[in-house]
PDB file of C-alpha atoms in Angstrom:
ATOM      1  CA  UNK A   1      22.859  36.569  46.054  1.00  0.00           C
ATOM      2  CA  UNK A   2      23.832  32.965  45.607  1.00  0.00           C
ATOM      3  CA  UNK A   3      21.438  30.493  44.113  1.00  0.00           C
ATOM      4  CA  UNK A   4      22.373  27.617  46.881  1.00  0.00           C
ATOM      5  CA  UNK A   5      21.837  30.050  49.891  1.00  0.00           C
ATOM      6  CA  UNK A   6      18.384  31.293  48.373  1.00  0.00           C
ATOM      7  CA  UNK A   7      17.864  27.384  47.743  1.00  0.00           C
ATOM      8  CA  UNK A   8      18.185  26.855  51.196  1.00  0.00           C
ATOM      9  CA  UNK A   9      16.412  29.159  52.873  1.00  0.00           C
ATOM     10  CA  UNK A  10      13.316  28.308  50.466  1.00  0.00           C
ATOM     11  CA  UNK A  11      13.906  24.917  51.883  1.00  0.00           C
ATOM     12  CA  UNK A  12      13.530  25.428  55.770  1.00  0.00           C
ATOM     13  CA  UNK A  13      10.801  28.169  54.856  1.00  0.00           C
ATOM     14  CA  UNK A  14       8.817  24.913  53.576  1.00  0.00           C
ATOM     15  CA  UNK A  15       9.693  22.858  56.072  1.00  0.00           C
ATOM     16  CA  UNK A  16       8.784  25.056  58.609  1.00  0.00           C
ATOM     17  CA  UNK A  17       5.261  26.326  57.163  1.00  0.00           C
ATOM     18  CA  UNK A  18       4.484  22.526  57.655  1.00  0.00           C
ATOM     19  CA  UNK A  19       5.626  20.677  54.414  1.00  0.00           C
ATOM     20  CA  UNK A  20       6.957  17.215  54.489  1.00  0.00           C
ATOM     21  CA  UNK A  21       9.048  15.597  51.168  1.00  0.00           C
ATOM     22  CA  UNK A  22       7.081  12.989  48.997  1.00  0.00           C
ATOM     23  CA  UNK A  23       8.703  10.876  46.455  1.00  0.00           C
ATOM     24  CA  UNK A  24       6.932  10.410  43.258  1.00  0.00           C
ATOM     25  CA  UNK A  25       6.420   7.251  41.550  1.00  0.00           C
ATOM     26  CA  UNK A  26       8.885   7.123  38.172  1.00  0.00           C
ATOM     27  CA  UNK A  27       7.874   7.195  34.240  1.00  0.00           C
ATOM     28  CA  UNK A  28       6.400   3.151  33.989  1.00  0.00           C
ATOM     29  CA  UNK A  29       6.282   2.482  30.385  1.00  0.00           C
ATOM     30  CA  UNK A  30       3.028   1.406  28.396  1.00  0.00           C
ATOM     31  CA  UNK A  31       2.876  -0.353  25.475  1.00  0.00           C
ATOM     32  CA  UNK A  32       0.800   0.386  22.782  1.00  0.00           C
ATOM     33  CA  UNK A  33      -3.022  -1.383  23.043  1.00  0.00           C
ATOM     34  CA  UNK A  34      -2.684  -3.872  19.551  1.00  0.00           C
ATOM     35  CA  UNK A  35      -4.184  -2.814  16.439  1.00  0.00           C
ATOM     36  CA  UNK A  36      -7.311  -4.081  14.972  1.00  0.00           C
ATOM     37  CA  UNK A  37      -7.627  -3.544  11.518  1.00  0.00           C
ATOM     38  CA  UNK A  38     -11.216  -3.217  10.105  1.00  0.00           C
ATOM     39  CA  UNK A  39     -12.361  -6.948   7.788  1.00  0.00           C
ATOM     40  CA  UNK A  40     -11.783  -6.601   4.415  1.00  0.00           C
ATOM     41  CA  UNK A  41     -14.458  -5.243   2.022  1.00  0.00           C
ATOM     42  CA  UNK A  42     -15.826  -8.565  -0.170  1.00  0.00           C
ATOM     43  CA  UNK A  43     -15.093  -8.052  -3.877  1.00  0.00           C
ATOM     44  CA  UNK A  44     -17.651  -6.425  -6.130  1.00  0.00           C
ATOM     45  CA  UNK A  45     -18.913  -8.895  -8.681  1.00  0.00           C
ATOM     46  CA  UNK A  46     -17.963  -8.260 -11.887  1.00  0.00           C
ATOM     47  CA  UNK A  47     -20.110  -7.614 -14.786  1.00  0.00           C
ATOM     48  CA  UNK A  48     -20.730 -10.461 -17.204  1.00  0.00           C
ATOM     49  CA  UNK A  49     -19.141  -9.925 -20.265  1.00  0.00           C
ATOM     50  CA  UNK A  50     -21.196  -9.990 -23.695  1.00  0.00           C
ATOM     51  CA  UNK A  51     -21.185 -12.614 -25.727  1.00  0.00           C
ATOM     52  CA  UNK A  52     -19.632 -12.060 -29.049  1.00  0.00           C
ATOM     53  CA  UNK A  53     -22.247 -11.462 -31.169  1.00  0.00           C
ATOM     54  CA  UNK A  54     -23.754  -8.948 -28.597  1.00  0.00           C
ATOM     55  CA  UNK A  55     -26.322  -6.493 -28.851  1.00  0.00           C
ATOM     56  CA  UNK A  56     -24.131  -3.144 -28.894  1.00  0.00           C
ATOM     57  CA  UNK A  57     -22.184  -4.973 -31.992  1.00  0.00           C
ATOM     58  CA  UNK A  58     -25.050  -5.513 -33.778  1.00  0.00           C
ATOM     59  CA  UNK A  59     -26.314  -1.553 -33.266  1.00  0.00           C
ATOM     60  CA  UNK A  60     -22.840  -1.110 -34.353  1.00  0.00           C
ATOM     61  CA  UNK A  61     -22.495  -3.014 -37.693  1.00  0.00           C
ATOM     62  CA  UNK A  62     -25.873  -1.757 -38.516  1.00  0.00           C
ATOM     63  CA  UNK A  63     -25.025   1.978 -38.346  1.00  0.00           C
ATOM     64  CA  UNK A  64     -21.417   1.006 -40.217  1.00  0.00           C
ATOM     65  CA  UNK A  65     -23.538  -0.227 -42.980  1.00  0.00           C
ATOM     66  CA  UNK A  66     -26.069   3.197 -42.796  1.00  0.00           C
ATOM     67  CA  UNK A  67     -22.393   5.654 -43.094  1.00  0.00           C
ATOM     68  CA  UNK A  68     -21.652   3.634 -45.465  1.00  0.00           C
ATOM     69  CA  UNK A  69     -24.292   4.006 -47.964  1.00  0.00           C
ATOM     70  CA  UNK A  70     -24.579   7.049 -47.012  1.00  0.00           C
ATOM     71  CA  UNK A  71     -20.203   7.150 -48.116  1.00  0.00           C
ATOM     72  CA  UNK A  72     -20.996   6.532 -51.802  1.00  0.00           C
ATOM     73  CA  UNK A  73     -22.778   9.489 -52.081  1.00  0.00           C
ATOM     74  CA  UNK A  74     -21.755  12.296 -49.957  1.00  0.00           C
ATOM     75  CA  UNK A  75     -18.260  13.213 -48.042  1.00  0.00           C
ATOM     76  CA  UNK A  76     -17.575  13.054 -44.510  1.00  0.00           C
ATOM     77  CA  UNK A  77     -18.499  16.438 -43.476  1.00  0.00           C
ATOM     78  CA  UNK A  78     -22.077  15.951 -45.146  1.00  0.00           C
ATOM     79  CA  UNK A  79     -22.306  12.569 -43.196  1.00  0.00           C
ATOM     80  CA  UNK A  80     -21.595  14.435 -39.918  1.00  0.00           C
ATOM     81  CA  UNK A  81     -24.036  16.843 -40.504  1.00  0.00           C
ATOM     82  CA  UNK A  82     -26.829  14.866 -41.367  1.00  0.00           C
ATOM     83  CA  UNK A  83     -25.984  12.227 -38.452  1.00  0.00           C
ATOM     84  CA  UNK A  84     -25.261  14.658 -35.652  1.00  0.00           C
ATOM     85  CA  UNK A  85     -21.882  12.687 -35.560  1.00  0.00           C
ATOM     86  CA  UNK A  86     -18.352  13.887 -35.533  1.00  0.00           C
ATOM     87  CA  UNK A  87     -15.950  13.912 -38.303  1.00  0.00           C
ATOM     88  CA  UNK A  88     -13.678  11.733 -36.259  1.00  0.00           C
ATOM     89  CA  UNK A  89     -15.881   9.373 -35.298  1.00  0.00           C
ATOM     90  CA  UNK A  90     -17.019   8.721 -39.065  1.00  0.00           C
ATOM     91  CA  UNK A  91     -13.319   8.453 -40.043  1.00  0.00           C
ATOM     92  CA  UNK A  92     -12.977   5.702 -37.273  1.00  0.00           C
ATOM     93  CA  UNK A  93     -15.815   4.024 -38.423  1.00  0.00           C
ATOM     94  CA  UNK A  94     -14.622   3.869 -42.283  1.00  0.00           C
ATOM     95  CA  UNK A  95     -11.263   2.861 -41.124  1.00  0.00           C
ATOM     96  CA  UNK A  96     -13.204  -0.351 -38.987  1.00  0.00           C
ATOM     97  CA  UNK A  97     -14.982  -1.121 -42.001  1.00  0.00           C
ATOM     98  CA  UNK A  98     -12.767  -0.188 -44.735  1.00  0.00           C
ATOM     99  CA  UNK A  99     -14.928   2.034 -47.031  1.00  0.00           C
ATOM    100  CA  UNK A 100     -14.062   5.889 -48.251  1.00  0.00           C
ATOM    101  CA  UNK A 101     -16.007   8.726 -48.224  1.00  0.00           C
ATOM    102  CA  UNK A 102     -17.045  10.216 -51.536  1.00  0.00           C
ATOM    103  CA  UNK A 103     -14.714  13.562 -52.703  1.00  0.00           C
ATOM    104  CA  UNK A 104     -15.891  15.294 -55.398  1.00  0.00           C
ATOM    105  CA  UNK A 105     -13.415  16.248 -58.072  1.00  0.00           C
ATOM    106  CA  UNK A 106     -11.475  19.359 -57.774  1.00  0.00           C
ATOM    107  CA  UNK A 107     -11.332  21.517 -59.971  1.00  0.00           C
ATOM    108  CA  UNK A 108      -8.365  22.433 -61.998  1.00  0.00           C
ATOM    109  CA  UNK A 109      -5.954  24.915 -60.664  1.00  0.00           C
ATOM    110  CA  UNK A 110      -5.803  27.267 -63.290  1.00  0.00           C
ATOM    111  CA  UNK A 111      -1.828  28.067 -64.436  1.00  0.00           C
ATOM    112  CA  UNK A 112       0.283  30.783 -63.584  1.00  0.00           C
ATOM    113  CA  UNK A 113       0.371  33.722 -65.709  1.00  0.00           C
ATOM    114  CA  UNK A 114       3.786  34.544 -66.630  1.00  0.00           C
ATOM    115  CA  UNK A 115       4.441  38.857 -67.058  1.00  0.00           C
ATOM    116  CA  UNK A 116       5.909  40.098 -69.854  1.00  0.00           C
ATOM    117  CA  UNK A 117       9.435  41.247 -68.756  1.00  0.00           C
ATOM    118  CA  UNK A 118       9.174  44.858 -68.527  1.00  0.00           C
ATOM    119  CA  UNK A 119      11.582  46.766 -70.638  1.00  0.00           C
ATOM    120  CA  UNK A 120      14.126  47.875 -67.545  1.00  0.00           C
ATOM    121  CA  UNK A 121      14.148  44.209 -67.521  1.00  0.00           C
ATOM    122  CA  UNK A 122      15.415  43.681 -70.623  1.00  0.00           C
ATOM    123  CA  UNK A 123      17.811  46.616 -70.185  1.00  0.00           C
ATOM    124  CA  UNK A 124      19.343  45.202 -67.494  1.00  0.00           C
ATOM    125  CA  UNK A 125      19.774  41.537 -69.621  1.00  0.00           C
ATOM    126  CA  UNK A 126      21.523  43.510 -72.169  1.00  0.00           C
ATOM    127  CA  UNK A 127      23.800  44.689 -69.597  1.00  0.00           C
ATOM    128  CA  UNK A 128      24.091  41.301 -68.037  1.00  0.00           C
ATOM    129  CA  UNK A 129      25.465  39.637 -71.239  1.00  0.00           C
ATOM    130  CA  UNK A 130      27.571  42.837 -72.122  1.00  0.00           C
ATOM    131  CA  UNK A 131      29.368  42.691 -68.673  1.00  0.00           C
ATOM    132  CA  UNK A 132      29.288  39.088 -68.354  1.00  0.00           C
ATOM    133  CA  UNK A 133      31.467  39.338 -72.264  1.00  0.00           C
ATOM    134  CA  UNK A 134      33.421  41.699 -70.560  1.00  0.00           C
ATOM    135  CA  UNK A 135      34.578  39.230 -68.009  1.00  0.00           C
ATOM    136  CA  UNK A 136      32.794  40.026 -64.856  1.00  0.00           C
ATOM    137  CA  UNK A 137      31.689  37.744 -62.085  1.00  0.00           C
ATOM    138  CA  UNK A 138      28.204  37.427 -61.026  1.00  0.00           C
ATOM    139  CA  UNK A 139      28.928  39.250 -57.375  1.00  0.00           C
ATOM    140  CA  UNK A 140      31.106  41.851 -59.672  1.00  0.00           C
ATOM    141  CA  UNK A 141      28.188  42.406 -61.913  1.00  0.00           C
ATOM    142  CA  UNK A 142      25.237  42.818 -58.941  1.00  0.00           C
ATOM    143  CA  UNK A 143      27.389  45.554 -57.862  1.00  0.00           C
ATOM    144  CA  UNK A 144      28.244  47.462 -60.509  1.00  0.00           C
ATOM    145  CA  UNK A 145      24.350  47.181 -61.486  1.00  0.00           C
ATOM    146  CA  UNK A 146      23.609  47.687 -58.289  1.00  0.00           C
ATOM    147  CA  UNK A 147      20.609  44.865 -57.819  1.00  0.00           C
ATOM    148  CA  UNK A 148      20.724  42.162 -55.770  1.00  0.00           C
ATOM    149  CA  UNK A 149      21.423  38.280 -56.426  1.00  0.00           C
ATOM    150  CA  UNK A 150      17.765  37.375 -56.438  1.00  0.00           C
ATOM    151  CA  UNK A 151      17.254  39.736 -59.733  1.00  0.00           C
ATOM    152  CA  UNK A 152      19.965  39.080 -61.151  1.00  0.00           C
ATOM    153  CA  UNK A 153      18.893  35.257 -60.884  1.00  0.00           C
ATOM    154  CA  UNK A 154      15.415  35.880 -61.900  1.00  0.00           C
ATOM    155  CA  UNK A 155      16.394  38.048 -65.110  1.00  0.00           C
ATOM    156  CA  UNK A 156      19.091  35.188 -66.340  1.00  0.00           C
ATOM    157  CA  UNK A 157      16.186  32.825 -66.169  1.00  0.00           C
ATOM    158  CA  UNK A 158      13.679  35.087 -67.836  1.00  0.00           C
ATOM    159  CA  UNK A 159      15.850  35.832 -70.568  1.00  0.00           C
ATOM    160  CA  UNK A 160      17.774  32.715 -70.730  1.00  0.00           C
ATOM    161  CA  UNK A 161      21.011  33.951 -70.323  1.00  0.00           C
ATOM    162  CA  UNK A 162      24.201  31.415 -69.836  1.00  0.00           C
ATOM    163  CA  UNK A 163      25.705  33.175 -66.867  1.00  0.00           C
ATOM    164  CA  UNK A 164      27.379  30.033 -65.234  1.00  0.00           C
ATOM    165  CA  UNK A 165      28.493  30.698 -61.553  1.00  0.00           C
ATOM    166  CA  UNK A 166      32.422  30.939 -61.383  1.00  0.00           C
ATOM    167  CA  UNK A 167      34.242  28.751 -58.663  1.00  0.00           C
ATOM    168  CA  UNK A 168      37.070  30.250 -56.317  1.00  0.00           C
ATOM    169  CA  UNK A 169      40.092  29.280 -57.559  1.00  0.00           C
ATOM    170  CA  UNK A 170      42.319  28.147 -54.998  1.00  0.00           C
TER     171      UNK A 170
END
């Protein structure tokens, strides 16, 4: 059916039931009630500040002066130990007061022990000089040998064998 003749014929239904039209009042705009913002906090006082020749500075010189004594004699690891105290701390409290732990001496490393060049060694630096006489490059000779550069390098050394290193020529 069509909407206007349904429209209709809910309007004289109403109407006749008993109904009567009312107009409405339209949207009235309200502002928003102002804001009241809560009074500011007051300030917290502020500590007082200590003096410079307080009482924390003078707990702290006198424990600089007990790590220190305490430095001529042992290192910093013994300090920590026997304090309770960190490493870092104690190396922060030296640096304040400029003194340095104690470190014992070290002892000596004790020198490398050089092997006797085996003799497939030293047949392979007879070979090196006979092929180096012979005209053959360094890259020629690891070849033909069939070792690589870092023996070859290591057994010129040993053996002290002028093998200079040949440029390209261009």
């Amino acid at each position: 059916m069509n909407p206007s003749i349904d429209l209709e014929a809910a309007k004289a239904a109403f109407f006749s039931s008993g109904g009567r039209i009312v107009e409405l009042e339209g949207f009235q705009y309200v502002p928003f009630r102002q804001r009241h913002h809560p009074e500011p906090k007051p300030k917290q006082a502020r500590p007082a500040k200590q003096e410079p020749g307080g009482e924390r500075k003078i707990r702290a010189k006198e424990r600089a002066a007990q790590i220190e004594e305490l430095a001529k004699t042992m290192s910093c690891g013994e300090v920590a130990k026997l304090l309770g105290e960190t490493k870092t701390a104690l190396w922060g409290v030296a640096a304040r007061s400029g003194f340095r732990f104690f470190s014992p001496p070290k002892p000596p490393r004790p020198e490398k022990v050089k092997a006797e060049p085996s003799p497939e060694d030293r047949e392979l630096a007879d070979k090196i000089i006979a092929l180096r006489d012979a005209g053959r490059s360094r890259c020629r000779t690891t070849v033909e040998l069939g070792i690589g550069n870092c023996r070859l390098v290591r057994i010129i050394v040993v053996f002290d064998i002028d093998f200079p290193v040949q440029q390209r020529q261009r």
